[in-house]
Amino acid sequence: MQSRTTTTVLLGVAQTLAWASSYYLPAILADAIARDLGTTSSAVFGAFSVALLMSAAIGPFAGRLIDRRGGRPVLIASNVVFAAGLAALSQAQQPLHVFAAWAVIGLAMGSGLYEAAFATAVRLHGQNARRTITGITLFAGFASTVGWPLTAWLESTMGWRGACLVWAGLHLFIALPLNAMLPAAERAAPASSDAAGQPEQQTALPPAKQRGAAVLLAFVFAVAWFTSTAMAAHLPKLLLGVGASLAAAVGIAALVGPAQVAGRLIEFAFLSRAHPLLSARLATLGHPLGALCIGLFGSLAAIAFAVLHGLGNGILTIAIGTLPLLFFGAKGYGQRQGFLMVPARIVQAGAPFLFGLAVERLGVGALWVSAGLGLAACLALSRLARNLPR
């Protein structure tokens, strides 16, 4: 059996490449694509929203395949589809081609990003996968740090089409071999044992309570992705609204990425022995506490807001992988995770537009909307905690 450390490194590096070449790609290339094809950058981001919707549709099916066959074949296939979609994007001659290419990339996103990696880790290591999930997010937390400068350099030296082709090649010649090094999972184990060959812990929730728990978890995950995506799109504008200069707003917004990694390090080093619900509830309070600081102190608290939001978001990413394992066990994890993430991907696709409307009408007051959602997510997790046996 492959060690958890090896699994973490293989999946972590492959995930870093997958996120950098998909989720973080439009921020750098959207303007160049729009200029070349005679359209608007908003249209390119609209194509990216189509990709998110496609990932929501394919996620449960990819998860079911991982449950049955293991993650290696699914992740390898996702690398091939990523490469095909990026190659198609590089050849786009009109906006319709961009939408079609991003639809293909969306299929790869639904079968090759975090949910698939988490399901692969659980399929291989069962109930012991929590630290592996945390480690994967630590690696992939640097996807924007690596991806944005690399994409910008590629675009400046060989154009946006060449950049897409390079990312396609990286999928085929780096990410695919890494995923191919994962062990082939054994056939799905009987209900009495997990994928690691050890007795599976009894599901914490009785069947009668599982449906309600799934609804609450889906809500929490949707809030997490909505807030994360909304802040990624509008945080600099919000900071300008509280009185920060343009340079300060951009610099402070850039702190979110390192803060996310710091949150995952805190989870890995200090909270890994704590109950997953404790770290998740603390994480949901990060954004509301940051918004409270902004409300009380204005621009003086801008750094505190960015750090608190980033810390919370970083830990919540881990909770998305660990909480379903806690409540439902390892059996059927992949398919269940796919279904739980469908609402999150849908609201994520609409987050920039919807939160943009709130910013236009409420200004900085839009933060109270996202803060309220964070508090609601915390209450949902508290409700779930009451259902667990001590």
Short mmCIF file of C-alpha atoms in Angstrom, two decimals:
data_model
loop_
_atom_site.label_atom_id
_atom_site.label_comp_id
_atom_site.label_asym_id
_atom_site.label_seq_id
_atom_site.Cartn_x
_atom_site.Cartn_y
_atom_site.Cartn_z
CA MET A 1 0.00 0.00 0.00
CA GLN A 2 1.37 3.42 -0.96
CA SER A 3 2.21 5.65 2.00
CA ARG A 4 0.01 8.61 2.76
CA THR A 5 2.98 10.95 2.32
CA THR A 6 3.58 9.71 -1.22
CA THR A 7 -0.12 10.01 -2.05
CA THR A 8 -0.14 13.55 -0.68
CA VAL A 9 2.85 14.65 -2.77
CA LEU A 10 1.60 13.08 -6.01
CA LEU A 11 -1.92 14.45 -5.68
CA GLY A 12 -0.76 17.79 -4.28
CA VAL A 13 1.57 18.60 -7.18
CA ALA A 14 -0.94 17.39 -9.78
CA GLN A 15 -3.68 19.47 -8.13
CA THR A 16 -1.50 22.57 -8.14
CA LEU A 17 -1.11 22.24 -11.90
CA ALA A 18 -4.81 21.47 -12.43
CA TRP A 19 -6.00 24.53 -10.48
CA ALA A 20 -3.41 26.84 -12.04
CA SER A 21 -4.44 25.84 -15.58
CA SER A 22 -8.20 26.12 -15.04
CA TYR A 23 -9.62 28.10 -12.11
CA TYR A 24 -6.82 30.68 -12.13
CA LEU A 25 -6.42 30.96 -15.90
CA PRO A 26 -9.12 33.55 -16.85
CA ALA A 27 -7.76 36.21 -14.47
CA ILE A 28 -4.63 36.47 -16.62
CA LEU A 29 -5.83 35.54 -20.11
CA ALA A 30 -9.40 36.89 -20.29
CA ASP A 31 -8.44 40.36 -21.56
CA ALA A 32 -6.02 39.00 -24.17
CA ILE A 33 -8.56 36.46 -25.45
CA ALA A 34 -11.25 39.12 -25.62
CA ARG A 35 -9.05 41.55 -27.57
CA ASP A 36 -7.98 38.90 -30.05
CA LEU A 37 -11.49 37.60 -30.73
CA GLY A 38 -13.27 40.96 -30.68
CA THR A 39 -15.41 40.26 -27.64
CA THR A 40 -15.46 41.37 -24.00
CA SER A 41 -13.64 39.95 -21.01
CA SER A 42 -17.03 39.47 -19.33
CA ALA A 43 -17.94 37.07 -22.14
CA VAL A 44 -14.78 35.07 -21.44
CA PHE A 45 -15.70 34.93 -17.76
CA GLY A 46 -19.17 33.84 -18.85
CA ALA A 47 -17.55 30.90 -20.61
CA PHE A 48 -15.71 30.13 -17.37
CA SER A 49 -19.07 30.10 -15.57
CA VAL A 50 -20.22 27.50 -18.09
CA ALA A 51 -17.20 25.42 -17.09
CA LEU A 52 -18.24 25.61 -13.42
CA LEU A 53 -21.75 24.45 -14.31
CA MET A 54 -20.33 21.56 -16.33
CA SER A 55 -18.15 20.57 -13.38
CA ALA A 56 -21.24 20.51 -11.16
CA ALA A 57 -23.01 18.22 -13.61
CA ILE A 58 -20.14 15.74 -13.99
CA GLY A 59 -18.99 15.69 -10.35
CA PRO A 60 -21.33 12.97 -9.00
CA PHE A 61 -20.58 10.65 -11.91
CA ALA A 62 -16.83 11.10 -11.50
CA GLY A 63 -17.18 10.43 -7.78
CA ARG A 64 -19.11 7.24 -8.43
CA LEU A 65 -16.38 6.03 -10.81
CA ILE A 66 -13.74 6.72 -8.15
CA ASP A 67 -15.78 4.75 -5.61
CA ARG A 68 -15.91 1.79 -7.99
CA ARG A 69 -12.56 1.85 -9.78
CA GLY A 70 -10.31 4.12 -7.72
CA GLY A 71 -9.04 7.58 -8.52
CA ARG A 72 -6.11 6.80 -10.80
CA PRO A 73 -8.04 6.18 -14.05
CA VAL A 74 -10.41 9.08 -13.44
CA LEU A 75 -7.61 11.56 -12.72
CA ILE A 76 -5.57 10.34 -15.70
CA ALA A 77 -8.61 10.81 -17.93
CA SER A 78 -9.12 14.30 -16.50
CA ASN A 79 -5.57 15.25 -17.54
CA VAL A 80 -6.31 14.15 -21.11
CA VAL A 81 -9.57 16.14 -21.13
CA PHE A 82 -7.82 19.18 -19.60
CA ALA A 83 -5.22 19.01 -22.38
CA ALA A 84 -7.90 18.66 -25.07
CA GLY A 85 -9.89 21.61 -23.72
CA LEU A 86 -6.84 23.86 -23.41
CA ALA A 87 -5.69 22.89 -26.90
CA ALA A 88 -9.18 23.69 -28.24
CA LEU A 89 -9.12 27.04 -26.45
CA SER A 90 -5.78 27.86 -28.07
CA GLN A 91 -7.40 27.41 -31.50
CA ALA A 92 -10.53 29.47 -30.82
CA GLN A 93 -11.46 31.86 -33.65
CA GLN A 94 -14.73 33.24 -32.28
CA PRO A 95 -16.49 33.55 -28.90
CA LEU A 96 -18.57 30.41 -29.50
CA HIS A 97 -15.34 28.40 -29.70
CA VAL A 98 -14.28 29.81 -26.32
CA PHE A 99 -17.53 28.66 -24.73
CA ALA A 100 -17.15 25.19 -26.25
CA ALA A 101 -13.55 24.88 -25.09
CA TRP A 102 -14.40 25.94 -21.55
CA ALA A 103 -17.25 23.43 -21.50
CA VAL A 104 -14.66 20.70 -22.18
CA ILE A 105 -12.37 22.13 -19.49
CA GLY A 106 -15.37 22.08 -17.14
CA LEU A 107 -15.71 18.33 -17.65
CA ALA A 108 -12.09 17.98 -16.55
CA MET A 109 -12.62 20.29 -13.58
CA GLY A 110 -15.51 18.17 -12.36
CA SER A 111 -13.38 15.02 -12.48
CA GLY A 112 -9.93 16.38 -11.73
CA LEU A 113 -9.98 19.05 -9.00
CA TYR A 114 -10.28 18.83 -5.21
CA GLU A 115 -13.37 16.64 -4.97
CA ALA A 116 -11.79 13.94 -7.15
CA ALA A 117 -8.47 14.18 -5.29
CA PHE A 118 -10.19 13.93 -1.90
CA ALA A 119 -12.24 10.96 -3.06
CA THR A 120 -9.07 9.30 -4.34
CA ALA A 121 -7.38 9.81 -0.96
CA VAL A 122 -10.38 8.35 0.88
CA ARG A 123 -10.56 5.41 -1.55
CA LEU A 124 -6.92 4.61 -0.79
CA HIS A 125 -6.69 5.43 2.91
CA GLY A 126 -10.25 5.30 4.22
CA GLN A 127 -10.92 6.99 7.55
CA ASN A 128 -7.23 7.88 7.84
CA ALA A 129 -7.36 10.32 4.91
CA ARG A 130 -7.80 13.57 6.88
CA ARG A 131 -4.10 14.52 6.96
CA THR A 132 -3.74 13.54 3.31
CA ILE A 133 -6.60 15.87 2.39
CA THR A 134 -4.98 18.67 4.40
CA GLY A 135 -1.63 18.04 2.70
CA ILE A 136 -3.19 18.16 -0.77
CA THR A 137 -4.68 21.58 -0.05
CA LEU A 138 -1.32 22.79 1.27
CA PHE A 139 0.30 22.04 -2.07
CA ALA A 140 -2.55 23.40 -4.18
CA GLY A 141 -2.75 26.52 -2.04
CA PHE A 142 0.18 27.77 -4.13
CA ALA A 143 -1.67 27.29 -7.43
CA SER A 144 -2.27 31.01 -7.90
CA THR A 145 1.20 31.88 -6.59
CA VAL A 146 2.74 29.65 -9.26
CA GLY A 147 0.09 29.83 -11.95
CA TRP A 148 -0.51 33.57 -12.28
CA PRO A 149 3.15 34.59 -12.81
CA LEU A 150 3.81 31.62 -15.10
CA THR A 151 0.71 32.28 -17.21
CA ALA A 152 1.55 36.00 -17.42
CA TRP A 153 5.10 35.20 -18.54
CA LEU A 154 3.90 32.69 -21.12
CA GLU A 155 1.33 35.16 -22.46
CA SER A 156 3.95 37.91 -22.76
CA THR A 157 6.46 35.68 -24.56
CA MET A 158 4.30 33.50 -26.82
CA GLY A 159 0.78 34.91 -26.62
CA TRP A 160 -2.31 33.54 -24.95
CA ARG A 161 -2.64 30.72 -27.48
CA GLY A 162 0.87 29.53 -26.76
CA ALA A 163 0.21 29.75 -23.01
CA CYS A 164 -2.81 27.46 -23.35
CA LEU A 165 -0.77 24.96 -25.37
CA VAL A 166 2.01 24.93 -22.76
CA TRP A 167 -0.51 24.22 -19.98
CA ALA A 168 -1.97 21.42 -22.13
CA GLY A 169 1.51 19.93 -22.47
CA LEU A 170 2.12 20.18 -18.73
CA HIS A 171 -1.01 18.13 -18.13
CA LEU A 172 0.20 15.40 -20.48
CA PHE A 173 3.85 15.31 -19.46
CA ILE A 174 3.78 16.17 -15.74
CA ALA A 175 0.33 15.84 -14.15
CA LEU A 176 -0.69 12.68 -16.01
CA PRO A 177 2.49 10.75 -15.03
CA LEU A 178 2.06 11.89 -11.42
CA ASN A 179 -1.50 10.59 -11.30
CA ALA A 180 -0.38 7.40 -13.06
CA MET A 181 1.99 6.75 -10.13
CA LEU A 182 -0.97 6.40 -7.77
CA PRO A 183 -1.70 2.78 -6.88
CA ALA A 184 -4.58 1.02 -8.54
CA ALA A 185 -7.36 0.72 -5.98
CA GLU A 186 -8.67 -2.70 -5.19
CA ARG A 187 -12.23 -3.57 -6.08
CA ALA A 188 -14.81 -1.85 -3.92
CA ALA A 189 -14.62 -3.41 -0.50
CA PRO A 190 -17.61 -4.90 1.30
CA ALA A 191 -19.61 -2.66 3.55
CA SER A 192 -17.74 -3.93 6.59
CA SER A 193 -14.34 -2.60 5.54
CA ASP A 194 -12.86 0.52 3.99
CA ALA A 195 -10.62 0.91 0.97
CA ALA A 196 -7.49 0.54 3.09
CA GLY A 197 -8.51 -2.93 4.20
CA GLN A 198 -9.24 -1.90 7.78
CA PRO A 199 -12.61 -2.00 9.55
CA GLU A 200 -14.51 1.14 8.67
CA GLN A 201 -15.61 3.30 11.53
CA GLN A 202 -19.29 3.18 12.10
CA THR A 203 -21.08 6.06 10.43
CA ALA A 204 -21.53 8.80 13.03
CA LEU A 205 -25.09 9.56 11.95
CA PRO A 206 -27.92 7.04 11.74
CA PRO A 207 -29.56 6.73 8.30
CA ALA A 208 -32.62 8.70 9.42
CA LYS A 209 -30.50 11.80 10.01
CA GLN A 210 -28.21 11.55 7.02
CA ARG A 211 -30.46 13.35 4.55
CA GLY A 212 -30.81 16.40 6.81
CA ALA A 213 -27.06 16.40 7.44
CA ALA A 214 -26.39 16.29 3.69
CA VAL A 215 -28.62 19.34 3.13
CA LEU A 216 -26.85 21.31 5.85
CA LEU A 217 -23.40 20.34 4.58
CA ALA A 218 -24.34 21.27 1.01
CA PHE A 219 -25.46 24.68 2.32
CA VAL A 220 -22.18 25.21 4.21
CA PHE A 221 -20.11 24.25 1.16
CA ALA A 222 -22.17 26.55 -1.08
CA VAL A 223 -21.61 29.47 1.31
CA ALA A 224 -17.88 28.75 1.41
CA TRP A 225 -17.47 28.74 -2.38
CA PHE A 226 -19.83 31.67 -2.93
CA THR A 227 -17.93 33.87 -0.48
CA SER A 228 -14.52 32.78 -1.74
CA THR A 229 -15.39 33.47 -5.37
CA ALA A 230 -17.16 36.75 -4.58
CA MET A 231 -14.14 38.04 -2.67
CA ALA A 232 -11.76 36.93 -5.42
CA ALA A 233 -13.76 39.04 -7.88
CA HIS A 234 -14.62 42.09 -5.78
CA LEU A 235 -12.25 42.42 -2.79
CA PRO A 236 -10.06 45.21 -4.28
CA LYS A 237 -13.17 47.24 -5.13
CA LEU A 238 -14.53 46.74 -1.60
CA LEU A 239 -11.26 47.91 -0.09
CA LEU A 240 -11.34 51.00 -2.30
CA GLY A 241 -14.80 51.64 -0.91
CA VAL A 242 -13.51 51.79 2.68
CA GLY A 243 -10.87 54.36 1.76
CA ALA A 244 -7.81 52.33 0.79
CA SER A 245 -5.69 53.55 -2.12
CA LEU A 246 -5.56 51.49 -5.30
CA ALA A 247 -2.04 50.23 -4.57
CA ALA A 248 -2.99 49.38 -0.99
CA ALA A 249 -6.20 47.63 -2.06
CA VAL A 250 -4.36 45.40 -4.53
CA GLY A 251 -1.57 44.66 -2.06
CA ILE A 252 -3.95 43.83 0.78
CA ALA A 253 -6.12 41.64 -1.45
CA ALA A 254 -2.97 39.70 -2.36
CA LEU A 255 -2.65 38.70 1.32
CA VAL A 256 -5.64 36.37 1.00
CA GLY A 257 -3.61 33.66 -0.76
CA PRO A 258 -0.82 33.43 1.84
CA ALA A 259 -3.44 33.59 4.61
CA GLN A 260 -5.24 30.59 3.08
CA VAL A 261 -2.00 28.62 3.12
CA ALA A 262 -1.38 29.74 6.70
CA GLY A 263 -4.85 28.50 7.69
CA ARG A 264 -4.10 25.10 6.18
CA LEU A 265 -0.76 24.99 8.02
CA ILE A 266 -2.59 25.75 11.26
CA GLU A 267 -5.01 22.92 10.52
CA PHE A 268 -2.14 20.55 9.69
CA ALA A 269 0.05 21.45 12.67
CA PHE A 270 -2.37 22.32 15.46
CA LEU A 271 -5.96 21.40 14.62
CA SER A 272 -5.40 17.97 13.05
CA ARG A 273 -6.05 16.31 16.42
CA ALA A 274 -9.10 18.45 17.12
CA HIS A 275 -12.60 17.47 16.06
CA PRO A 276 -13.16 18.47 12.39
CA LEU A 277 -16.35 20.31 13.33
CA LEU A 278 -14.43 22.56 15.72
CA SER A 279 -12.00 23.77 13.07
CA ALA A 280 -14.83 24.11 10.54
CA ARG A 281 -16.94 26.27 12.87
CA LEU A 282 -13.96 28.47 13.69
CA ALA A 283 -13.30 28.82 9.95
CA THR A 284 -16.84 29.99 9.15
CA LEU A 285 -16.36 32.85 11.64
CA GLY A 286 -13.24 34.21 9.92
CA HIS A 287 -15.05 36.22 7.25
CA PRO A 288 -17.75 37.64 9.59
CA LEU A 289 -15.09 38.70 12.13
CA GLY A 290 -13.16 40.42 9.35
CA ALA A 291 -16.32 42.22 8.20
CA LEU A 292 -16.94 43.33 11.81
CA CYS A 293 -13.42 44.78 11.94
CA ILE A 294 -14.09 46.71 8.73
CA GLY A 295 -17.38 47.98 10.14
CA LEU A 296 -15.72 49.19 13.34
CA PHE A 297 -12.40 50.54 12.08
CA GLY A 298 -12.77 51.08 8.33
CA SER A 299 -9.64 51.02 6.19
CA LEU A 300 -7.43 50.57 9.26
CA ALA A 301 -8.77 47.03 9.54
CA ALA A 302 -8.38 46.13 5.85
CA ILE A 303 -5.37 43.90 6.49
CA ALA A 304 -7.14 42.16 9.37
CA PHE A 305 -10.12 41.48 7.12
CA ALA A 306 -7.99 39.96 4.35
CA VAL A 307 -6.09 37.76 6.79
CA LEU A 308 -9.16 36.57 8.69
CA HIS A 309 -11.04 35.86 5.46
CA GLY A 310 -8.06 33.96 4.04
CA LEU A 311 -7.50 31.92 7.21
CA GLY A 312 -11.13 30.87 7.34
CA ASN A 313 -11.33 30.08 3.66
CA GLY A 314 -8.19 27.97 3.79
CA ILE A 315 -9.49 25.81 6.61
CA LEU A 316 -12.95 25.51 5.06
CA THR A 317 -11.39 24.00 1.94
CA ILE A 318 -10.13 21.15 4.14
CA ALA A 319 -13.50 20.84 5.87
CA ILE A 320 -15.15 20.27 2.49
CA GLY A 321 -13.11 17.08 2.27
CA THR A 322 -13.19 15.93 5.90
CA LEU A 323 -16.75 16.61 7.08
CA PRO A 324 -18.48 14.17 4.68
CA LEU A 325 -15.98 11.54 5.84
CA LEU A 326 -16.92 12.30 9.44
CA PHE A 327 -20.69 12.16 8.98
CA PHE A 328 -21.08 9.43 6.37
CA GLY A 329 -17.89 7.35 6.43
CA ALA A 330 -15.63 6.26 3.57
CA LYS A 331 -18.10 4.03 1.73
CA GLY A 332 -19.58 5.85 -1.28
CA TYR A 333 -17.58 8.97 -0.43
CA GLY A 334 -16.84 10.02 -4.02
CA GLN A 335 -20.39 10.05 -5.33
CA ARG A 336 -21.73 11.66 -2.16
CA GLN A 337 -19.06 14.36 -2.34
CA GLY A 338 -20.00 15.03 -5.96
CA PHE A 339 -23.65 15.55 -5.06
CA LEU A 340 -22.80 17.72 -2.03
CA MET A 341 -20.77 20.04 -4.24
CA VAL A 342 -23.42 20.56 -6.95
CA PRO A 343 -25.05 23.58 -5.19
CA ALA A 344 -21.59 25.02 -4.43
CA ARG A 345 -20.53 24.93 -8.08
CA ILE A 346 -23.82 26.47 -9.21
CA VAL A 347 -23.66 29.41 -6.78
CA GLN A 348 -19.95 29.77 -7.51
CA ALA A 349 -20.75 30.29 -11.18
CA GLY A 350 -23.10 33.15 -10.30
CA ALA A 351 -21.15 34.61 -7.38
CA PRO A 352 -19.24 37.37 -9.22
CA PHE A 353 -22.45 38.68 -10.85
CA LEU A 354 -24.71 38.36 -7.80
CA PHE A 355 -22.26 39.83 -5.32
CA GLY A 356 -21.44 42.52 -7.87
CA LEU A 357 -25.08 43.59 -7.77
CA ALA A 358 -24.88 43.77 -3.97
CA VAL A 359 -21.73 45.91 -4.19
CA GLU A 360 -23.39 48.28 -6.68
CA ARG A 361 -26.43 48.77 -4.45
CA LEU A 362 -24.91 48.54 -0.96
CA GLY A 363 -21.26 49.43 -1.42
CA VAL A 364 -19.17 48.17 1.50
CA GLY A 365 -22.46 47.17 3.13
CA ALA A 366 -22.42 44.13 0.82
CA LEU A 367 -19.98 42.62 3.32
CA TRP A 368 -22.87 42.26 5.76
CA VAL A 369 -24.53 39.97 3.24
CA SER A 370 -21.50 37.68 3.01
CA ALA A 371 -20.94 37.94 6.77
CA GLY A 372 -24.53 36.90 7.40
CA LEU A 373 -24.05 33.87 5.17
CA GLY A 374 -20.94 32.94 7.16
CA LEU A 375 -22.85 33.13 10.43
CA ALA A 376 -25.63 31.01 8.94
CA ALA A 377 -23.03 28.41 7.93
CA CYS A 378 -21.67 28.39 11.48
CA LEU A 379 -25.18 27.84 12.85
CA ALA A 380 -25.70 24.98 10.39
CA LEU A 381 -22.50 23.30 11.63
CA SER A 382 -23.61 23.81 15.24
CA ARG A 383 -26.88 22.08 14.39
CA LEU A 384 -24.92 19.19 12.92
CA ALA A 385 -22.74 19.00 16.05
CA ARG A 386 -25.81 18.44 18.21
CA ASN A 387 -26.67 15.38 16.16
CA LEU A 388 -23.33 13.67 16.75
CA PRO A 389 -22.81 11.30 19.64
CA ARG A 390 -20.16 12.43 22.08
#
